[in-house]
Amino acid sequence: MIEFTDVVKSYSADTQALKGINMQIDDGEFVYLVGPSGSGKSTIIKLITGELKPTSGTVHVNGYSLEHIRRREIPYLRRTVGVVFQDFRLIESKSVYDNVAFAMRVIGAKTPEIRERVPYVLDLVGLENKGHRLPTELSGGEQQRLAIARALVNNPSTIIADEPTGNLDPERSFEIMSLLQEINNLGTTMLVVTHQLDLVHQFHKRVISIDDGLVVSDEIGLEALV
Ligand code: ADP
């Protein structure tokens, strides 16, 4: 579960990025987080992953209290939250398979487990025949699928996708949103940050809209935004 209570985040005396955010996302939910540039979306993501601490208020993520978390606990928090970055952050010198396997190796997974899990997630995202390719040999949509596979491989309870369709054409964007929905249907909590309202329109999901550091609406569907 993700719970923000009266969260204020100031970067400096005159920059208050979040001005009192209240929201709760239950396990297994699918939520779009939308808002104009500069409204505070990235700040919210960084508070969830423990990259930032709130100036005041409380942030609870999957059993961790972010206002008190110790530095050595942060890697454990991060195992519960897979992040799909806007710029993919793939390792260009490693194959598709090894990009995903590497994410398991860094947390100490054993080879037999890696051999079983990596093909499963590549299959889930539709890259089962591309394991030997390098990221540069993939299309933009395929690179995004690889980033999703890597975020999923350690079985986090939550995935945050930051502008996952930012660089894709409308058809590929629809496919990626559908894939995120399928993954959510398997039980992973999904928080999708996007400014593509046309796309959000096509999926009848909860939409939390923020503007100028505050939640301005929180409703199912897009009635909230029109
Ligand atoms: P979004 O992701 O919705 O574009 P951000 O969370 O990045 O919004 O930014 C919210 C506000 O906080 C903006 O006014 C931005 O300029 C400011 N901000 C973000 N990061 C920093 C930072 N590291 N230092 C100072 N101000 C920042």
PDB file of C-alpha atoms and ligand atoms in Angstrom:
ATOM      1  CA  MET A   1       0.000   0.000   0.000  1.00  0.00           C
ATOM      2  CA  ILE A   2       1.099   3.565  -0.725  1.00  0.00           C
ATOM      3  CA  GLU A   3      -0.233   6.238   1.622  1.00  0.00           C
ATOM      4  CA  PHE A   4       0.585   9.962   1.580  1.00  0.00           C
ATOM      5  CA  THR A   5      -0.781  12.022   4.479  1.00  0.00           C
ATOM      6  CA  ASP A   6      -0.453  15.832   4.365  1.00  0.00           C
ATOM      7  CA  VAL A   7       2.820  15.529   2.472  1.00  0.00           C
ATOM      8  CA  VAL A   8       4.744  18.732   1.973  1.00  0.00           C
ATOM      9  CA  LYS A   9       8.042  18.747   0.096  1.00  0.00           C
ATOM     10  CA  SER A  10      10.108  21.909  -0.135  1.00  0.00           C
ATOM     11  CA  TYR A  11      13.329  21.990  -2.128  1.00  0.00           C
ATOM     12  CA  SER A  12      14.209  25.409  -0.751  1.00  0.00           C
ATOM     13  CA  ALA A  13      12.558  28.233   1.161  1.00  0.00           C
ATOM     14  CA  ASP A  14      10.791  29.452  -1.984  1.00  0.00           C
ATOM     15  CA  THR A  15      10.142  26.128  -3.828  1.00  0.00           C
ATOM     16  CA  GLN A  16       7.356  24.068  -2.339  1.00  0.00           C
ATOM     17  CA  ALA A  17       6.900  21.221  -4.849  1.00  0.00           C
ATOM     18  CA  LEU A  18       4.191  19.429  -2.817  1.00  0.00           C
ATOM     19  CA  LYS A  19       1.815  21.456  -0.675  1.00  0.00           C
ATOM     20  CA  GLY A  20      -0.130  18.828   1.282  1.00  0.00           C
ATOM     21  CA  ILE A  21      -0.705  15.652  -0.760  1.00  0.00           C
ATOM     22  CA  ASN A  22      -3.189  13.089   0.549  1.00  0.00           C
ATOM     23  CA  MET A  23      -3.695   9.854  -1.355  1.00  0.00           C
ATOM     24  CA  GLN A  24      -3.940   6.152  -0.727  1.00  0.00           C
ATOM     25  CA  ILE A  25      -3.280   3.434  -3.281  1.00  0.00           C
ATOM     26  CA  ASP A  26      -4.269  -0.041  -2.155  1.00  0.00           C
ATOM     27  CA  ASP A  27      -2.517  -3.266  -3.085  1.00  0.00           C
ATOM     28  CA  GLY A  28      -3.521  -4.436  -6.543  1.00  0.00           C
ATOM     29  CA  GLU A  29      -4.858  -1.070  -7.760  1.00  0.00           C
ATOM     30  CA  PHE A  30      -4.150   0.496 -11.161  1.00  0.00           C
ATOM     31  CA  VAL A  31      -3.783   4.287 -10.915  1.00  0.00           C
ATOM     32  CA  TYR A  32      -2.867   6.989 -13.392  1.00  0.00           C
ATOM     33  CA  LEU A  33      -1.077   9.993 -11.904  1.00  0.00           C
ATOM     34  CA  VAL A  34      -1.522  12.959 -14.222  1.00  0.00           C
ATOM     35  CA  GLY A  35      -0.634  16.631 -14.046  1.00  0.00           C
ATOM     36  CA  PRO A  36       1.120  19.346 -16.012  1.00  0.00           C
ATOM     37  CA  SER A  37       4.875  19.711 -16.101  1.00  0.00           C
ATOM     38  CA  GLY A  38       6.154  21.055 -12.770  1.00  0.00           C
ATOM     39  CA  SER A  39       3.069  19.920 -10.819  1.00  0.00           C
ATOM     40  CA  GLY A  40       5.044  17.529  -8.582  1.00  0.00           C
ATOM     41  CA  LYS A  41       4.790  14.094 -10.246  1.00  0.00           C
ATOM     42  CA  SER A  42       8.530  13.326 -10.168  1.00  0.00           C
ATOM     43  CA  THR A  43       8.744  14.510  -6.579  1.00  0.00           C
ATOM     44  CA  ILE A  44       6.004  12.005  -5.666  1.00  0.00           C
ATOM     45  CA  ILE A  45       7.923   9.191  -7.404  1.00  0.00           C
ATOM     46  CA  LYS A  46      11.136  10.124  -5.576  1.00  0.00           C
ATOM     47  CA  LEU A  47       9.330  10.109  -2.234  1.00  0.00           C
ATOM     48  CA  ILE A  48       7.942   6.623  -2.972  1.00  0.00           C
ATOM     49  CA  THR A  49      11.385   5.224  -3.856  1.00  0.00           C
ATOM     50  CA  GLY A  50      13.092   6.833  -0.861  1.00  0.00           C
ATOM     51  CA  GLU A  51      15.226   9.144  -2.984  1.00  0.00           C
ATOM     52  CA  LEU A  52      13.736  12.108  -1.093  1.00  0.00           C
ATOM     53  CA  LYS A  53      12.219  12.558   2.351  1.00  0.00           C
ATOM     54  CA  PRO A  54       9.082  14.593   2.985  1.00  0.00           C
ATOM     55  CA  THR A  55       9.560  17.998   4.598  1.00  0.00           C
ATOM     56  CA  SER A  56       6.447  17.245   6.656  1.00  0.00           C
ATOM     57  CA  GLY A  57       3.646  14.701   6.616  1.00  0.00           C
ATOM     58  CA  THR A  58       3.976  10.920   6.312  1.00  0.00           C
ATOM     59  CA  VAL A  59       4.672   8.576   3.393  1.00  0.00           C
ATOM     60  CA  HIS A  60       4.045   4.855   3.877  1.00  0.00           C
ATOM     61  CA  VAL A  61       5.095   2.448   1.126  1.00  0.00           C
ATOM     62  CA  ASN A  62       4.646  -1.311   1.370  1.00  0.00           C
ATOM     63  CA  GLY A  63       5.194  -1.370   5.124  1.00  0.00           C
ATOM     64  CA  TYR A  64       8.017   1.208   5.259  1.00  0.00           C
ATOM     65  CA  SER A  65       7.627   4.681   6.785  1.00  0.00           C
ATOM     66  CA  LEU A  66       9.652   6.924   4.518  1.00  0.00           C
ATOM     67  CA  GLU A  67       9.988   9.770   7.001  1.00  0.00           C
ATOM     68  CA  HIS A  68      11.939   7.490   9.363  1.00  0.00           C
ATOM     69  CA  ILE A  69      13.519   4.974   6.996  1.00  0.00           C
ATOM     70  CA  ARG A  70      17.177   4.125   7.654  1.00  0.00           C
ATOM     71  CA  ARG A  71      19.637   4.269   4.815  1.00  0.00           C
ATOM     72  CA  ARG A  72      20.326   0.520   5.045  1.00  0.00           C
ATOM     73  CA  GLU A  73      16.595  -0.276   4.717  1.00  0.00           C
ATOM     74  CA  ILE A  74      16.217   1.604   1.421  1.00  0.00           C
ATOM     75  CA  PRO A  75      17.430  -1.281  -0.804  1.00  0.00           C
ATOM     76  CA  TYR A  76      14.724  -3.478   0.766  1.00  0.00           C
ATOM     77  CA  LEU A  77      12.051  -0.836   0.152  1.00  0.00           C
ATOM     78  CA  ARG A  78      13.247  -0.588  -3.474  1.00  0.00           C
ATOM     79  CA  ARG A  79      12.818  -4.322  -4.000  1.00  0.00           C
ATOM     80  CA  THR A  80       9.117  -3.807  -3.380  1.00  0.00           C
ATOM     81  CA  VAL A  81       8.873  -1.051  -6.024  1.00  0.00           C
ATOM     82  CA  GLY A  82       9.955  -1.641  -9.628  1.00  0.00           C
ATOM     83  CA  VAL A  83      10.477   1.570 -11.588  1.00  0.00           C
ATOM     84  CA  VAL A  84      10.190   1.825 -15.365  1.00  0.00           C
ATOM     85  CA  PHE A  85      12.167   4.956 -16.231  1.00  0.00           C
ATOM     86  CA  GLN A  86      11.212   7.348 -18.974  1.00  0.00           C
ATOM     87  CA  ASP A  87      14.619   6.961 -20.641  1.00  0.00           C
ATOM     88  CA  PHE A  88      14.623   3.126 -20.177  1.00  0.00           C
ATOM     89  CA  ARG A  89      18.155   3.048 -18.627  1.00  0.00           C
ATOM     90  CA  LEU A  90      19.075  -0.191 -20.400  1.00  0.00           C
ATOM     91  CA  ILE A  91      22.646  -1.478 -20.437  1.00  0.00           C
ATOM     92  CA  GLU A  92      23.610  -1.164 -24.107  1.00  0.00           C
ATOM     93  CA  SER A  93      26.476  -3.672 -23.978  1.00  0.00           C
ATOM     94  CA  LYS A  94      24.302  -6.453 -22.527  1.00  0.00           C
ATOM     95  CA  SER A  95      21.790  -8.610 -24.369  1.00  0.00           C
ATOM     96  CA  VAL A  96      18.067  -8.419 -23.676  1.00  0.00           C
ATOM     97  CA  TYR A  97      18.358 -11.574 -21.541  1.00  0.00           C
ATOM     98  CA  ASP A  98      21.363 -10.222 -19.604  1.00  0.00           C
ATOM     99  CA  ASN A  99      19.748  -6.847 -18.945  1.00  0.00           C
ATOM    100  CA  VAL A 100      16.988  -8.666 -17.100  1.00  0.00           C
ATOM    101  CA  ALA A 101      19.254 -11.304 -15.521  1.00  0.00           C
ATOM    102  CA  PHE A 102      21.567  -8.567 -14.205  1.00  0.00           C
ATOM    103  CA  ALA A 103      18.737  -7.045 -12.162  1.00  0.00           C
ATOM    104  CA  MET A 104      18.396 -10.425 -10.421  1.00  0.00           C
ATOM    105  CA  ARG A 105      22.150 -10.944  -9.971  1.00  0.00           C
ATOM    106  CA  VAL A 106      22.612  -7.620  -8.190  1.00  0.00           C
ATOM    107  CA  ILE A 107      20.217  -8.711  -5.474  1.00  0.00           C
ATOM    108  CA  GLY A 108      21.978 -12.073  -5.130  1.00  0.00           C
ATOM    109  CA  ALA A 109      19.625 -14.405  -7.017  1.00  0.00           C
ATOM    110  CA  LYS A 110      21.048 -17.847  -7.831  1.00  0.00           C
ATOM    111  CA  THR A 111      21.605 -19.040 -11.415  1.00  0.00           C
ATOM    112  CA  PRO A 112      18.834 -21.706 -11.465  1.00  0.00           C
ATOM    113  CA  GLU A 113      16.328 -19.110 -10.287  1.00  0.00           C
ATOM    114  CA  ILE A 114      17.543 -16.641 -12.952  1.00  0.00           C
ATOM    115  CA  ARG A 115      17.262 -19.308 -15.685  1.00  0.00           C
ATOM    116  CA  GLU A 116      13.676 -19.932 -14.723  1.00  0.00           C
ATOM    117  CA  ARG A 117      12.495 -16.373 -14.097  1.00  0.00           C
ATOM    118  CA  VAL A 118      14.073 -14.425 -17.001  1.00  0.00           C
ATOM    119  CA  PRO A 119      12.374 -16.429 -19.808  1.00  0.00           C
ATOM    120  CA  TYR A 120       9.080 -16.131 -17.909  1.00  0.00           C
ATOM    121  CA  VAL A 121       9.179 -12.320 -17.776  1.00  0.00           C
ATOM    122  CA  LEU A 122      10.488 -11.993 -21.355  1.00  0.00           C
ATOM    123  CA  ASP A 123       7.542 -14.122 -22.455  1.00  0.00           C
ATOM    124  CA  LEU A 124       5.146 -11.982 -20.418  1.00  0.00           C
ATOM    125  CA  VAL A 125       6.246  -8.817 -22.237  1.00  0.00           C
ATOM    126  CA  GLY A 126       6.413 -10.500 -25.678  1.00  0.00           C
ATOM    127  CA  LEU A 127      10.202 -10.555 -26.061  1.00  0.00           C
ATOM    128  CA  GLU A 128      10.633 -14.329 -25.814  1.00  0.00           C
ATOM    129  CA  ASN A 129      12.393 -14.493 -29.192  1.00  0.00           C
ATOM    130  CA  LYS A 130      14.637 -11.475 -28.660  1.00  0.00           C
ATOM    131  CA  GLY A 131      16.777 -12.600 -25.730  1.00  0.00           C
ATOM    132  CA  HIS A 132      20.031 -12.519 -27.726  1.00  0.00           C
ATOM    133  CA  ARG A 133      19.534  -9.065 -29.220  1.00  0.00           C
ATOM    134  CA  LEU A 134      21.198  -5.936 -27.942  1.00  0.00           C
ATOM    135  CA  PRO A 135      18.954  -3.069 -26.825  1.00  0.00           C
ATOM    136  CA  THR A 136      20.086  -1.005 -29.847  1.00  0.00           C
ATOM    137  CA  GLU A 137      18.642  -3.736 -32.085  1.00  0.00           C
ATOM    138  CA  LEU A 138      15.158  -3.258 -30.628  1.00  0.00           C
ATOM    139  CA  SER A 139      12.400  -0.823 -31.610  1.00  0.00           C
ATOM    140  CA  GLY A 140      11.330   1.857 -29.119  1.00  0.00           C
ATOM    141  CA  GLY A 141       8.297  -0.188 -28.083  1.00  0.00           C
ATOM    142  CA  GLU A 142      10.469  -3.281 -27.575  1.00  0.00           C
ATOM    143  CA  GLN A 143      12.958  -1.298 -25.484  1.00  0.00           C
ATOM    144  CA  GLN A 144      10.074  -0.168 -23.311  1.00  0.00           C
ATOM    145  CA  ARG A 145       8.937  -3.811 -22.957  1.00  0.00           C
ATOM    146  CA  LEU A 146      12.457  -4.737 -21.894  1.00  0.00           C
ATOM    147  CA  ALA A 147      12.457  -1.958 -19.282  1.00  0.00           C
ATOM    148  CA  ILE A 148       9.138  -3.333 -18.002  1.00  0.00           C
ATOM    149  CA  ALA A 149      10.532  -6.902 -17.881  1.00  0.00           C
ATOM    150  CA  ARG A 150      13.495  -5.684 -15.853  1.00  0.00           C
ATOM    151  CA  ALA A 151      11.254  -3.784 -13.432  1.00  0.00           C
ATOM    152  CA  LEU A 152       9.155  -6.930 -12.967  1.00  0.00           C
ATOM    153  CA  VAL A 153      11.793  -9.579 -12.651  1.00  0.00           C
ATOM    154  CA  ASN A 154      12.322  -9.390  -8.902  1.00  0.00           C
ATOM    155  CA  ASN A 155       8.583  -9.661  -8.377  1.00  0.00           C
ATOM    156  CA  PRO A 156       7.947  -6.245  -6.768  1.00  0.00           C
ATOM    157  CA  SER A 157       4.494  -5.698  -5.307  1.00  0.00           C
ATOM    158  CA  THR A 158       4.342  -2.268  -6.989  1.00  0.00           C
ATOM    159  CA  ILE A 159       5.443  -0.906 -10.350  1.00  0.00           C
ATOM    160  CA  ILE A 160       5.809   2.786 -11.111  1.00  0.00           C
ATOM    161  CA  ALA A 161       5.957   3.605 -14.821  1.00  0.00           C
ATOM    162  CA  ASP A 162       7.208   7.145 -15.485  1.00  0.00           C
ATOM    163  CA  GLU A 163       5.831   8.418 -18.825  1.00  0.00           C
ATOM    164  CA  PRO A 164       6.048   4.894 -20.291  1.00  0.00           C
ATOM    165  CA  THR A 165       4.673   5.963 -23.658  1.00  0.00           C
ATOM    166  CA  GLY A 166       6.460   9.291 -23.936  1.00  0.00           C
ATOM    167  CA  ASN A 167       8.470   8.332 -27.010  1.00  0.00           C
ATOM    168  CA  LEU A 168       6.060   5.931 -28.725  1.00  0.00           C
ATOM    169  CA  ASP A 169       3.505   6.286 -31.513  1.00  0.00           C
ATOM    170  CA  PRO A 170      -0.197   5.931 -30.563  1.00  0.00           C
ATOM    171  CA  GLU A 171      -0.476   2.255 -31.515  1.00  0.00           C
ATOM    172  CA  ARG A 172       2.636   1.201 -29.534  1.00  0.00           C
ATOM    173  CA  SER A 173       1.498   3.404 -26.648  1.00  0.00           C
ATOM    174  CA  PHE A 174      -1.828   1.594 -26.532  1.00  0.00           C
ATOM    175  CA  GLU A 175      -0.004  -1.765 -26.525  1.00  0.00           C
ATOM    176  CA  ILE A 176       2.263  -0.695 -23.648  1.00  0.00           C
ATOM    177  CA  MET A 177      -0.702   0.547 -21.576  1.00  0.00           C
ATOM    178  CA  SER A 178      -2.478  -2.755 -22.275  1.00  0.00           C
ATOM    179  CA  LEU A 179       0.609  -4.658 -21.161  1.00  0.00           C
ATOM    180  CA  LEU A 180       0.767  -2.665 -17.909  1.00  0.00           C
ATOM    181  CA  GLN A 181      -2.883  -3.496 -17.376  1.00  0.00           C
ATOM    182  CA  GLU A 182      -2.217  -7.211 -17.942  1.00  0.00           C
ATOM    183  CA  ILE A 183       0.593  -7.103 -15.386  1.00  0.00           C
ATOM    184  CA  ASN A 184      -1.760  -5.371 -12.958  1.00  0.00           C
ATOM    185  CA  ASN A 185      -4.305  -8.132 -13.562  1.00  0.00           C
ATOM    186  CA  LEU A 186      -1.668 -10.594 -12.319  1.00  0.00           C
ATOM    187  CA  GLY A 187      -1.679  -8.720  -8.987  1.00  0.00           C
ATOM    188  CA  THR A 188       1.017  -6.019  -9.192  1.00  0.00           C
ATOM    189  CA  THR A 189      -0.029  -2.543  -8.007  1.00  0.00           C
ATOM    190  CA  MET A 190       0.508  -0.161 -10.939  1.00  0.00           C
ATOM    191  CA  LEU A 191       1.123   3.583 -10.769  1.00  0.00           C
ATOM    192  CA  VAL A 192       1.439   5.077 -14.253  1.00  0.00           C
ATOM    193  CA  VAL A 193       2.637   8.673 -14.469  1.00  0.00           C
ATOM    194  CA  THR A 194       1.649  10.318 -17.727  1.00  0.00           C
ATOM    195  CA  HIS A 195       0.557  13.554 -19.321  1.00  0.00           C
ATOM    196  CA  GLN A 196      -1.090  11.739 -22.269  1.00  0.00           C
ATOM    197  CA  LEU A 197      -4.711  12.331 -21.380  1.00  0.00           C
ATOM    198  CA  ASP A 198      -5.951  10.998 -24.733  1.00  0.00           C
ATOM    199  CA  LEU A 199      -4.488   7.630 -23.803  1.00  0.00           C
ATOM    200  CA  VAL A 200      -5.794   7.684 -20.229  1.00  0.00           C
ATOM    201  CA  HIS A 201      -9.209   8.293 -21.808  1.00  0.00           C
ATOM    202  CA  GLN A 202      -9.162   4.847 -23.384  1.00  0.00           C
ATOM    203  CA  PHE A 203      -8.782   2.959 -20.096  1.00  0.00           C
ATOM    204  CA  HIS A 204     -11.454   3.236 -17.440  1.00  0.00           C
ATOM    205  CA  LYS A 205      -9.127   3.462 -14.436  1.00  0.00           C
ATOM    206  CA  ARG A 206      -8.598   5.564 -11.344  1.00  0.00           C
ATOM    207  CA  VAL A 207      -6.994   8.913 -12.220  1.00  0.00           C
ATOM    208  CA  ILE A 208      -5.316  11.069  -9.567  1.00  0.00           C
ATOM    209  CA  SER A 209      -4.697  14.546 -10.991  1.00  0.00           C
ATOM    210  CA  ILE A 210      -2.273  16.894  -9.386  1.00  0.00           C
ATOM    211  CA  ASP A 211      -1.657  20.547 -10.042  1.00  0.00           C
ATOM    212  CA  ASP A 212       0.747  22.888  -8.333  1.00  0.00           C
ATOM    213  CA  GLY A 213       1.591  20.374  -5.596  1.00  0.00           C
ATOM    214  CA  LEU A 214      -1.974  19.427  -4.662  1.00  0.00           C
ATOM    215  CA  VAL A 215      -4.394  16.626  -5.575  1.00  0.00           C
ATOM    216  CA  VAL A 216      -7.114  18.380  -7.567  1.00  0.00           C
ATOM    217  CA  SER A 217      -9.197  15.304  -8.383  1.00  0.00           C
ATOM    218  CA  ASP A 218      -9.214  11.586  -7.729  1.00  0.00           C
ATOM    219  CA  GLU A 219     -11.856   9.659  -9.663  1.00  0.00           C
ATOM    220  CA  ILE A 220     -12.444   6.638 -11.833  1.00  0.00           C
ATOM    221  CA  GLY A 221     -12.337   7.440 -15.521  1.00  0.00           C
ATOM    222  CA  LEU A 222     -11.634  10.761 -17.096  1.00  0.00           C
ATOM    223  CA  GLU A 223     -14.745  12.708 -16.135  1.00  0.00           C
ATOM    224  CA  ALA A 224     -12.390  14.182 -13.550  1.00  0.00           C
ATOM    225  CA  LEU A 225     -10.312  15.912 -16.180  1.00  0.00           C
ATOM    226  CA  VAL A 226     -12.802  17.361 -18.604  1.00  0.00           C
TER     227      VAL A 226
HETATM  228  P1  ADP B   1       6.746  17.167 -12.569  1.00  0.00           P
HETATM  229  O1  ADP B   1       7.397  15.826 -12.443  1.00  0.00           O
HETATM  230  O2  ADP B   1       5.253  17.105 -12.451  1.00  0.00           O
HETATM  231  O3  ADP B   1       7.186  17.903 -13.808  1.00  0.00           O
HETATM  232  P2  ADP B   1       8.482  17.953 -10.351  1.00  0.00           P
HETATM  233  O4  ADP B   1       8.153  17.073  -9.189  1.00  0.00           O
HETATM  234  O5  ADP B   1       9.714  17.611 -11.138  1.00  0.00           O
HETATM  235  O6  ADP B   1       7.207  18.059 -11.316  1.00  0.00           O
HETATM  236  O7  ADP B   1       8.648  19.457  -9.856  1.00  0.00           O
HETATM  237  C1  ADP B   1       7.730  20.110  -8.994  1.00  0.00           C
HETATM  238  C2  ADP B   1       8.290  21.485  -8.646  1.00  0.00           C
HETATM  239  O8  ADP B   1       9.489  21.359  -7.876  1.00  0.00           O
HETATM  240  C3  ADP B   1       8.680  22.342  -9.851  1.00  0.00           C
HETATM  241  O9  ADP B   1       8.378  23.675  -9.560  1.00  0.00           O
HETATM  242  C4  ADP B   1      10.171  22.118  -9.963  1.00  0.00           C
HETATM  243  O10 ADP B   1      10.798  23.230 -10.576  1.00  0.00           O
HETATM  244  C5  ADP B   1      10.591  21.961  -8.509  1.00  0.00           C
HETATM  245  N1  ADP B   1      11.767  21.085  -8.359  1.00  0.00           N
HETATM  246  C6  ADP B   1      11.859  19.795  -8.738  1.00  0.00           C
HETATM  247  N2  ADP B   1      13.063  19.271  -8.422  1.00  0.00           N
HETATM  248  C7  ADP B   1      13.758  20.271  -7.824  1.00  0.00           C
HETATM  249  C8  ADP B   1      15.072  20.372  -7.254  1.00  0.00           C
HETATM  250  N3  ADP B   1      15.907  19.335  -7.227  1.00  0.00           N
HETATM  251  N4  ADP B   1      15.445  21.562  -6.728  1.00  0.00           N
HETATM  252  C9  ADP B   1      14.606  22.624  -6.731  1.00  0.00           C
HETATM  253  N5  ADP B   1      13.351  22.603  -7.233  1.00  0.00           N
HETATM  254  C10 ADP B   1      12.932  21.440  -7.774  1.00  0.00           C
END
